[in-house]
Amino acid sequence: MQLDPTKLTPVVNRIKRAHGQLAGVLRLLEEGRECDDVVTQLAAVSKALDRAGFVIIASGLQQCLAEGDGTDSVDVKKLEKLFLSLA
């Protein structure tokens, strides 16, 4: 299933923001900053990427249901694998 890029603009923006946060984490490490500062920013990046992944999966599921003939058109095992990959 191909995702509709026009519906994923908020996800793209979130990933771009996470990209900037990750650059900040690298900068903190290079500057020798405190461990708690680094871990806090790293956790923020991780959470942002996880949320983006869940939105992508949810959008794909919604699109699948809208285009298909109901839940029979959804590959449950594939969705389960996708969700678990983010857990």
PDB file of N, CA and C in Angstrom:
ATOM      1  N   MET A   1       0.834  -1.173   0.000  1.00  0.00           N
ATOM      2  CA  MET A   1       0.000   0.000   0.000  1.00  0.00           C
ATOM      3  C   MET A   1       0.883   1.240   0.000  1.00  0.00           C
ATOM      4  N   GLN A   2       0.586   2.141  -0.894  1.00  0.00           N
ATOM      5  CA  GLN A   2       1.310   3.394  -1.011  1.00  0.00           C
ATOM      6  C   GLN A   2       0.645   4.430  -0.111  1.00  0.00           C
ATOM      7  N   LEU A   3       1.444   5.124   0.707  1.00  0.00           N
ATOM      8  CA  LEU A   3       0.895   6.167   1.582  1.00  0.00           C
ATOM      9  C   LEU A   3       0.696   7.454   0.801  1.00  0.00           C
ATOM     10  N   ASP A   4      -0.308   8.211   1.191  1.00  0.00           N
ATOM     11  CA  ASP A   4      -0.602   9.496   0.568  1.00  0.00           C
ATOM     12  C   ASP A   4       0.277  10.564   1.225  1.00  0.00           C
ATOM     13  N   PRO A   5       1.268  11.091   0.500  1.00  0.00           N
ATOM     14  CA  PRO A   5       2.195  12.047   1.099  1.00  0.00           C
ATOM     15  C   PRO A   5       1.532  13.354   1.566  1.00  0.00           C
ATOM     16  N   THR A   6       0.403  13.707   0.964  1.00  0.00           N
ATOM     17  CA  THR A   6      -0.259  14.949   1.367  1.00  0.00           C
ATOM     18  C   THR A   6      -0.838  14.851   2.773  1.00  0.00           C
ATOM     19  N   LYS A   7      -1.137  13.631   3.216  1.00  0.00           N
ATOM     20  CA  LYS A   7      -1.696  13.433   4.555  1.00  0.00           C
ATOM     21  C   LYS A   7      -0.603  13.280   5.613  1.00  0.00           C
ATOM     22  N   LEU A   8       0.645  13.192   5.179  1.00  0.00           N
ATOM     23  CA  LEU A   8       1.732  12.943   6.117  1.00  0.00           C
ATOM     24  C   LEU A   8       2.608  14.162   6.380  1.00  0.00           C
ATOM     25  N   THR A   9       2.156  15.349   5.990  1.00  0.00           N
ATOM     26  CA  THR A   9       2.932  16.565   6.216  1.00  0.00           C
ATOM     27  C   THR A   9       3.288  16.758   7.693  1.00  0.00           C
ATOM     28  N   PRO A  10       2.357  16.538   8.628  1.00  0.00           N
ATOM     29  CA  PRO A  10       2.744  16.679  10.046  1.00  0.00           C
ATOM     30  C   PRO A  10       3.826  15.674  10.471  1.00  0.00           C
ATOM     31  N   VAL A  11       3.801  14.494   9.889  1.00  0.00           N
ATOM     32  CA  VAL A  11       4.816  13.484  10.213  1.00  0.00           C
ATOM     33  C   VAL A  11       6.177  13.929   9.685  1.00  0.00           C
ATOM     34  N   VAL A  12       6.200  14.429   8.471  1.00  0.00           N
ATOM     35  CA  VAL A  12       7.450  14.928   7.887  1.00  0.00           C
ATOM     36  C   VAL A  12       8.003  16.050   8.749  1.00  0.00           C
ATOM     37  N   ASN A  13       7.145  16.958   9.189  1.00  0.00           N
ATOM     38  CA  ASN A  13       7.594  18.058  10.046  1.00  0.00           C
ATOM     39  C   ASN A  13       8.141  17.540  11.377  1.00  0.00           C
ATOM     40  N   ARG A  14       7.489  16.541  11.949  1.00  0.00           N
ATOM     41  CA  ARG A  14       7.944  15.959  13.216  1.00  0.00           C
ATOM     42  C   ARG A  14       9.323  15.315  13.044  1.00  0.00           C
ATOM     43  N   ILE A  15       9.520  14.619  11.933  1.00  0.00           N
ATOM     44  CA  ILE A  15      10.807  13.962  11.695  1.00  0.00           C
ATOM     45  C   ILE A  15      11.903  15.004  11.452  1.00  0.00           C
ATOM     46  N   LYS A  16      11.576  16.069  10.764  1.00  0.00           N
ATOM     47  CA  LYS A  16      12.552  17.149  10.573  1.00  0.00           C
ATOM     48  C   LYS A  16      12.945  17.770  11.912  1.00  0.00           C
ATOM     49  N   ARG A  17      11.970  17.938  12.794  1.00  0.00           N
ATOM     50  CA  ARG A  17      12.238  18.483  14.128  1.00  0.00           C
ATOM     51  C   ARG A  17      13.125  17.513  14.917  1.00  0.00           C
ATOM     52  N   ALA A  18      12.849  16.220  14.814  1.00  0.00           N
ATOM     53  CA  ALA A  18      13.660  15.211  15.488  1.00  0.00           C
ATOM     54  C   ALA A  18      15.085  15.209  14.930  1.00  0.00           C
ATOM     55  N   HIS A  19      15.205  15.441  13.643  1.00  0.00           N
ATOM     56  CA  HIS A  19      16.529  15.534  13.020  1.00  0.00           C
ATOM     57  C   HIS A  19      17.332  16.666  13.661  1.00  0.00           C
ATOM     58  N   GLY A  20      16.695  17.795  13.863  1.00  0.00           N
ATOM     59  CA  GLY A  20      17.349  18.928  14.521  1.00  0.00           C
ATOM     60  C   GLY A  20      17.708  18.611  15.967  1.00  0.00           C
ATOM     61  N   GLN A  21      16.803  17.916  16.662  1.00  0.00           N
ATOM     62  CA  GLN A  21      17.082  17.525  18.045  1.00  0.00           C
ATOM     63  C   GLN A  21      18.274  16.574  18.114  1.00  0.00           C
ATOM     64  N   LEU A  22      18.359  15.655  17.160  1.00  0.00           N
ATOM     65  CA  LEU A  22      19.465  14.705  17.147  1.00  0.00           C
ATOM     66  C   LEU A  22      20.793  15.428  16.906  1.00  0.00           C
ATOM     67  N   ALA A  23      20.777  16.430  16.044  1.00  0.00           N
ATOM     68  CA  ALA A  23      21.978  17.241  15.835  1.00  0.00           C
ATOM     69  C   ALA A  23      22.368  17.930  17.151  1.00  0.00           C
ATOM     70  N   GLY A  24      21.357  18.344  17.912  1.00  0.00           N
ATOM     71  CA  GLY A  24      21.620  18.949  19.215  1.00  0.00           C
ATOM     72  C   GLY A  24      22.241  17.966  20.192  1.00  0.00           C
ATOM     73  N   VAL A  25      21.801  16.715  20.141  1.00  0.00           N
ATOM     74  CA  VAL A  25      22.369  15.675  21.005  1.00  0.00           C
ATOM     75  C   VAL A  25      23.852  15.479  20.671  1.00  0.00           C
ATOM     76  N   LEU A  26      24.160  15.424  19.387  1.00  0.00           N
ATOM     77  CA  LEU A  26      25.559  15.285  18.980  1.00  0.00           C
ATOM     78  C   LEU A  26      26.394  16.461  19.480  1.00  0.00           C
ATOM     79  N   ARG A  27      25.846  17.651  19.371  1.00  0.00           N
ATOM     80  CA  ARG A  27      26.550  18.842  19.836  1.00  0.00           C
ATOM     81  C   ARG A  27      26.803  18.769  21.345  1.00  0.00           C
ATOM     82  N   LEU A  28      25.771  18.332  22.102  1.00  0.00           N
ATOM     83  CA  LEU A  28      25.927  18.197  23.552  1.00  0.00           C
ATOM     84  C   LEU A  28      27.042  17.200  23.887  1.00  0.00           C
ATOM     85  N   LEU A  29      27.083  16.093  23.163  1.00  0.00           N
ATOM     86  CA  LEU A  29      28.131  15.093  23.400  1.00  0.00           C
ATOM     87  C   LEU A  29      29.519  15.653  23.090  1.00  0.00           C
ATOM     88  N   GLU A  30      29.612  16.356  21.969  1.00  0.00           N
ATOM     89  CA  GLU A  30      30.903  16.929  21.570  1.00  0.00           C
ATOM     90  C   GLU A  30      31.376  17.999  22.540  1.00  0.00           C
ATOM     91  N   GLU A  31      30.436  18.684  23.182  1.00  0.00           N
ATOM     92  CA  GLU A  31      30.777  19.723  24.153  1.00  0.00           C
ATOM     93  C   GLU A  31      31.051  19.150  25.543  1.00  0.00           C
ATOM     94  N   GLY A  32      30.797  17.847  25.711  1.00  0.00           N
ATOM     95  CA  GLY A  32      31.019  17.222  27.008  1.00  0.00           C
ATOM     96  C   GLY A  32      30.005  17.652  28.059  1.00  0.00           C
ATOM     97  N   ARG A  33      28.763  17.853  27.644  1.00  0.00           N
ATOM     98  CA  ARG A  33      27.718  18.321  28.561  1.00  0.00           C
ATOM     99  C   ARG A  33      27.313  17.232  29.543  1.00  0.00           C
ATOM    100  N   GLU A  34      26.507  17.625  30.514  1.00  0.00           N
ATOM    101  CA  GLU A  34      26.050  16.722  31.564  1.00  0.00           C
ATOM    102  C   GLU A  34      25.238  15.569  30.974  1.00  0.00           C
ATOM    103  N   CYS A  35      25.368  14.408  31.599  1.00  0.00           N
ATOM    104  CA  CYS A  35      24.688  13.196  31.160  1.00  0.00           C
ATOM    105  C   CYS A  35      23.174  13.380  31.105  1.00  0.00           C
ATOM    106  N   ASP A  36      22.598  14.019  32.127  1.00  0.00           N
ATOM    107  CA  ASP A  36      21.140  14.171  32.156  1.00  0.00           C
ATOM    108  C   ASP A  36      20.633  15.053  31.026  1.00  0.00           C
ATOM    109  N   ASP A  37      21.414  16.054  30.617  1.00  0.00           N
ATOM    110  CA  ASP A  37      21.024  16.898  29.478  1.00  0.00           C
ATOM    111  C   ASP A  37      20.986  16.074  28.195  1.00  0.00           C
ATOM    112  N   VAL A  38      22.016  15.257  28.004  1.00  0.00           N
ATOM    113  CA  VAL A  38      22.118  14.434  26.795  1.00  0.00           C
ATOM    114  C   VAL A  38      20.980  13.413  26.752  1.00  0.00           C
ATOM    115  N   VAL A  39      20.756  12.717  27.859  1.00  0.00           N
ATOM    116  CA  VAL A  39      19.733  11.675  27.893  1.00  0.00           C
ATOM    117  C   VAL A  39      18.338  12.273  27.723  1.00  0.00           C
ATOM    118  N   THR A  40      18.096  13.434  28.305  1.00  0.00           N
ATOM    119  CA  THR A  40      16.793  14.098  28.152  1.00  0.00           C
ATOM    120  C   THR A  40      16.517  14.405  26.683  1.00  0.00           C
ATOM    121  N   GLN A  41      17.497  14.951  25.997  1.00  0.00           N
ATOM    122  CA  GLN A  41      17.314  15.279  24.578  1.00  0.00           C
ATOM    123  C   GLN A  41      17.208  14.021  23.724  1.00  0.00           C
ATOM    124  N   LEU A  42      17.970  13.005  24.063  1.00  0.00           N
ATOM    125  CA  LEU A  42      17.898  11.748  23.326  1.00  0.00           C
ATOM    126  C   LEU A  42      16.532  11.096  23.492  1.00  0.00           C
ATOM    127  N   ALA A  43      15.966  11.172  24.698  1.00  0.00           N
ATOM    128  CA  ALA A  43      14.624  10.633  24.938  1.00  0.00           C
ATOM    129  C   ALA A  43      13.590  11.390  24.125  1.00  0.00           C
ATOM    130  N   ALA A  44      13.757  12.705  23.988  1.00  0.00           N
ATOM    131  CA  ALA A  44      12.823  13.516  23.193  1.00  0.00           C
ATOM    132  C   ALA A  44      12.871  13.107  21.728  1.00  0.00           C
ATOM    133  N   VAL A  45      14.066  12.864  21.213  1.00  0.00           N
ATOM    134  CA  VAL A  45      14.212  12.416  19.819  1.00  0.00           C
ATOM    135  C   VAL A  45      13.534  11.067  19.629  1.00  0.00           C
ATOM    136  N   SER A  46      13.794  10.164  20.549  1.00  0.00           N
ATOM    137  CA  SER A  46      13.212   8.824  20.467  1.00  0.00           C
ATOM    138  C   SER A  46      11.690   8.869  20.485  1.00  0.00           C
ATOM    139  N   LYS A  47      11.135   9.663  21.375  1.00  0.00           N
ATOM    140  CA  LYS A  47       9.677   9.780  21.481  1.00  0.00           C
ATOM    141  C   LYS A  47       9.082  10.373  20.203  1.00  0.00           C
ATOM    142  N   ALA A  48       9.739  11.390  19.659  1.00  0.00           N
ATOM    143  CA  ALA A  48       9.244  12.018  18.427  1.00  0.00           C
ATOM    144  C   ALA A  48       9.227  11.021  17.270  1.00  0.00           C
ATOM    145  N   LEU A  49      10.273  10.216  17.154  1.00  0.00           N
ATOM    146  CA  LEU A  49      10.333   9.233  16.077  1.00  0.00           C
ATOM    147  C   LEU A  49       9.303   8.126  16.283  1.00  0.00           C
ATOM    148  N   ASP A  50       9.122   7.687  17.522  1.00  0.00           N
ATOM    149  CA  ASP A  50       8.102   6.669  17.803  1.00  0.00           C
ATOM    150  C   ASP A  50       6.714   7.178  17.434  1.00  0.00           C
ATOM    151  N   ARG A  51       6.412   8.405  17.825  1.00  0.00           N
ATOM    152  CA  ARG A  51       5.099   8.976  17.513  1.00  0.00           C
ATOM    153  C   ARG A  51       4.898   9.093  16.011  1.00  0.00           C
ATOM    154  N   ALA A  52       5.937   9.478  15.303  1.00  0.00           N
ATOM    155  CA  ALA A  52       5.846   9.569  13.840  1.00  0.00           C
ATOM    156  C   ALA A  52       5.545   8.194  13.252  1.00  0.00           C
ATOM    157  N   GLY A  53       6.198   7.172  13.760  1.00  0.00           N
ATOM    158  CA  GLY A  53       5.957   5.810  13.274  1.00  0.00           C
ATOM    159  C   GLY A  53       4.532   5.367  13.512  1.00  0.00           C
ATOM    160  N   PHE A  54       4.001   5.660  14.700  1.00  0.00           N
ATOM    161  CA  PHE A  54       2.620   5.277  14.996  1.00  0.00           C
ATOM    162  C   PHE A  54       1.625   6.025  14.103  1.00  0.00           C
ATOM    163  N   VAL A  55       1.899   7.286  13.825  1.00  0.00           N
ATOM    164  CA  VAL A  55       1.007   8.050  12.935  1.00  0.00           C
ATOM    165  C   VAL A  55       1.036   7.460  11.531  1.00  0.00           C
ATOM    166  N   ILE A  56       2.218   7.057  11.075  1.00  0.00           N
ATOM    167  CA  ILE A  56       2.328   6.455   9.748  1.00  0.00           C
ATOM    168  C   ILE A  56       1.531   5.152   9.692  1.00  0.00           C
ATOM    169  N   ILE A  57       1.667   4.314  10.717  1.00  0.00           N
ATOM    170  CA  ILE A  57       0.923   3.054  10.750  1.00  0.00           C
ATOM    171  C   ILE A  57      -0.581   3.318  10.800  1.00  0.00           C
ATOM    172  N   ALA A  58      -1.000   4.253  11.648  1.00  0.00           N
ATOM    173  CA  ALA A  58      -2.425   4.563  11.768  1.00  0.00           C
ATOM    174  C   ALA A  58      -2.978   5.114  10.453  1.00  0.00           C
ATOM    175  N   SER A  59      -2.210   5.961   9.778  1.00  0.00           N
ATOM    176  CA  SER A  59      -2.649   6.507   8.491  1.00  0.00           C
ATOM    177  C   SER A  59      -2.783   5.405   7.452  1.00  0.00           C
ATOM    178  N   GLY A  60      -1.825   4.491   7.447  1.00  0.00           N
ATOM    179  CA  GLY A  60      -1.890   3.368   6.519  1.00  0.00           C
ATOM    180  C   GLY A  60      -3.100   2.491   6.784  1.00  0.00           C
ATOM    181  N   LEU A  61      -3.390   2.244   8.061  1.00  0.00           N
ATOM    182  CA  LEU A  61      -4.555   1.430   8.424  1.00  0.00           C
ATOM    183  C   LEU A  61      -5.839   2.125   7.987  1.00  0.00           C
ATOM    184  N   GLN A  62      -5.930   3.412   8.254  1.00  0.00           N
ATOM    185  CA  GLN A  62      -7.127   4.167   7.864  1.00  0.00           C
ATOM    186  C   GLN A  62      -7.309   4.130   6.349  1.00  0.00           C
ATOM    187  N   GLN A  63      -6.236   4.315   5.633  1.00  0.00           N
ATOM    188  CA  GLN A  63      -6.291   4.293   4.168  1.00  0.00           C
ATOM    189  C   GLN A  63      -6.686   2.909   3.667  1.00  0.00           C
ATOM    190  N   CYS A  64      -6.150   1.884   4.302  1.00  0.00           N
ATOM    191  CA  CYS A  64      -6.472   0.501   3.924  1.00  0.00           C
ATOM    192  C   CYS A  64      -7.968   0.229   4.107  1.00  0.00           C
ATOM    193  N   LEU A  65      -8.489   0.658   5.227  1.00  0.00           N
ATOM    194  CA  LEU A  65      -9.906   0.429   5.510  1.00  0.00           C
ATOM    195  C   LEU A  65     -10.798   1.240   4.573  1.00  0.00           C
ATOM    196  N   ALA A  66     -10.387   2.448   4.238  1.00  0.00           N
ATOM    197  CA  ALA A  66     -11.182   3.295   3.360  1.00  0.00           C
ATOM    198  C   ALA A  66     -11.199   2.760   1.927  1.00  0.00           C
ATOM    199  N   GLU A  67     -10.084   2.208   1.493  1.00  0.00           N
ATOM    200  CA  GLU A  67      -9.981   1.732   0.110  1.00  0.00           C
ATOM    201  C   GLU A  67     -10.447   0.290  -0.055  1.00  0.00           C
ATOM    202  N   GLY A  68     -10.374  -0.487   1.023  1.00  0.00           N
ATOM    203  CA  GLY A  68     -10.680  -1.909   0.932  1.00  0.00           C
ATOM    204  C   GLY A  68     -12.135  -2.203   1.221  1.00  0.00           C
ATOM    205  N   ASP A  69     -12.383  -3.466   1.450  1.00  0.00           N
ATOM    206  CA  ASP A  69     -13.750  -3.911   1.715  1.00  0.00           C
ATOM    207  C   ASP A  69     -13.938  -4.233   3.197  1.00  0.00           C
ATOM    208  N   GLY A  70     -13.302  -3.446   4.054  1.00  0.00           N
ATOM    209  CA  GLY A  70     -13.430  -3.656   5.497  1.00  0.00           C
ATOM    210  C   GLY A  70     -12.194  -4.306   6.072  1.00  0.00           C
ATOM    211  N   THR A  71     -12.355  -4.928   7.239  1.00  0.00           N
ATOM    212  CA  THR A  71     -11.208  -5.488   7.942  1.00  0.00           C
ATOM    213  C   THR A  71     -10.596  -6.677   7.228  1.00  0.00           C
ATOM    214  N   ASP A  72     -11.311  -7.312   6.317  1.00  0.00           N
ATOM    215  CA  ASP A  72     -10.741  -8.436   5.580  1.00  0.00           C
ATOM    216  C   ASP A  72      -9.582  -8.006   4.687  1.00  0.00           C
ATOM    217  N   SER A  73      -9.543  -6.719   4.312  1.00  0.00           N
ATOM    218  CA  SER A  73      -8.481  -6.239   3.437  1.00  0.00           C
ATOM    219  C   SER A  73      -7.226  -5.846   4.208  1.00  0.00           C
ATOM    220  N   VAL A  74      -7.260  -5.922   5.544  1.00  0.00           N
ATOM    221  CA  VAL A  74      -6.128  -5.530   6.374  1.00  0.00           C
ATOM    222  C   VAL A  74      -5.307  -6.767   6.719  1.00  0.00           C
ATOM    223  N   ASP A  75      -4.016  -6.687   6.479  1.00  0.00           N
ATOM    224  CA  ASP A  75      -3.096  -7.772   6.835  1.00  0.00           C
ATOM    225  C   ASP A  75      -2.727  -7.585   8.311  1.00  0.00           C
ATOM    226  N   VAL A  76      -3.437  -8.280   9.185  1.00  0.00           N
ATOM    227  CA  VAL A  76      -3.291  -8.109  10.627  1.00  0.00           C
ATOM    228  C   VAL A  76      -1.883  -8.477  11.084  1.00  0.00           C
ATOM    229  N   LYS A  77      -1.324  -9.540  10.557  1.00  0.00           N
ATOM    230  CA  LYS A  77       0.028  -9.959  10.949  1.00  0.00           C
ATOM    231  C   LYS A  77       1.060  -8.890  10.584  1.00  0.00           C
ATOM    232  N   LYS A  78       0.888  -8.297   9.428  1.00  0.00           N
ATOM    233  CA  LYS A  78       1.812  -7.250   8.995  1.00  0.00           C
ATOM    234  C   LYS A  78       1.695  -6.034   9.908  1.00  0.00           C
ATOM    235  N   LEU A  79       0.465  -5.643  10.245  1.00  0.00           N
ATOM    236  CA  LEU A  79       0.269  -4.516  11.157  1.00  0.00           C
ATOM    237  C   LEU A  79       0.845  -4.814  12.539  1.00  0.00           C
ATOM    238  N   GLU A  80       0.626  -6.024  13.019  1.00  0.00           N
ATOM    239  CA  GLU A  80       1.165  -6.414  14.321  1.00  0.00           C
ATOM    240  C   GLU A  80       2.698  -6.281  14.308  1.00  0.00           C
ATOM    241  N   LYS A  81       3.315  -6.737  13.246  1.00  0.00           N
ATOM    242  CA  LYS A  81       4.767  -6.657  13.138  1.00  0.00           C
ATOM    243  C   LYS A  81       5.236  -5.199  13.132  1.00  0.00           C
ATOM    244  N   LEU A  82       4.516  -4.334  12.415  1.00  0.00           N
ATOM    245  CA  LEU A  82       4.858  -2.920  12.378  1.00  0.00           C
ATOM    246  C   LEU A  82       4.746  -2.273  13.756  1.00  0.00           C
ATOM    247  N   PHE A  83       3.627  -2.538  14.453  1.00  0.00           N
ATOM    248  CA  PHE A  83       3.448  -1.981  15.794  1.00  0.00           C
ATOM    249  C   PHE A  83       4.549  -2.467  16.736  1.00  0.00           C
ATOM    250  N   LEU A  84       4.851  -3.757  16.685  1.00  0.00           N
ATOM    251  CA  LEU A  84       5.862  -4.315  17.582  1.00  0.00           C
ATOM    252  C   LEU A  84       7.261  -3.781  17.267  1.00  0.00           C
ATOM    253  N   SER A  85       7.499  -3.418  16.029  1.00  0.00           N
ATOM    254  CA  SER A  85       8.816  -2.866  15.680  1.00  0.00           C
ATOM    255  C   SER A  85       9.051  -1.526  16.365  1.00  0.00           C
ATOM    256  N   LEU A  86       7.981  -0.852  16.751  1.00  0.00           N
ATOM    257  CA  LEU A  86       8.099   0.429  17.446  1.00  0.00           C
ATOM    258  C   LEU A  86       8.057   0.281  18.966  1.00  0.00           C
ATOM    259  N   ALA A  87       7.716  -0.904  19.439  1.00  0.00           N
ATOM    260  CA  ALA A  87       7.588  -1.106  20.886  1.00  0.00           C
ATOM    261  C   ALA A  87       8.937  -1.265  21.554  1.00  0.00           C
TER     262      ALA A  87
END
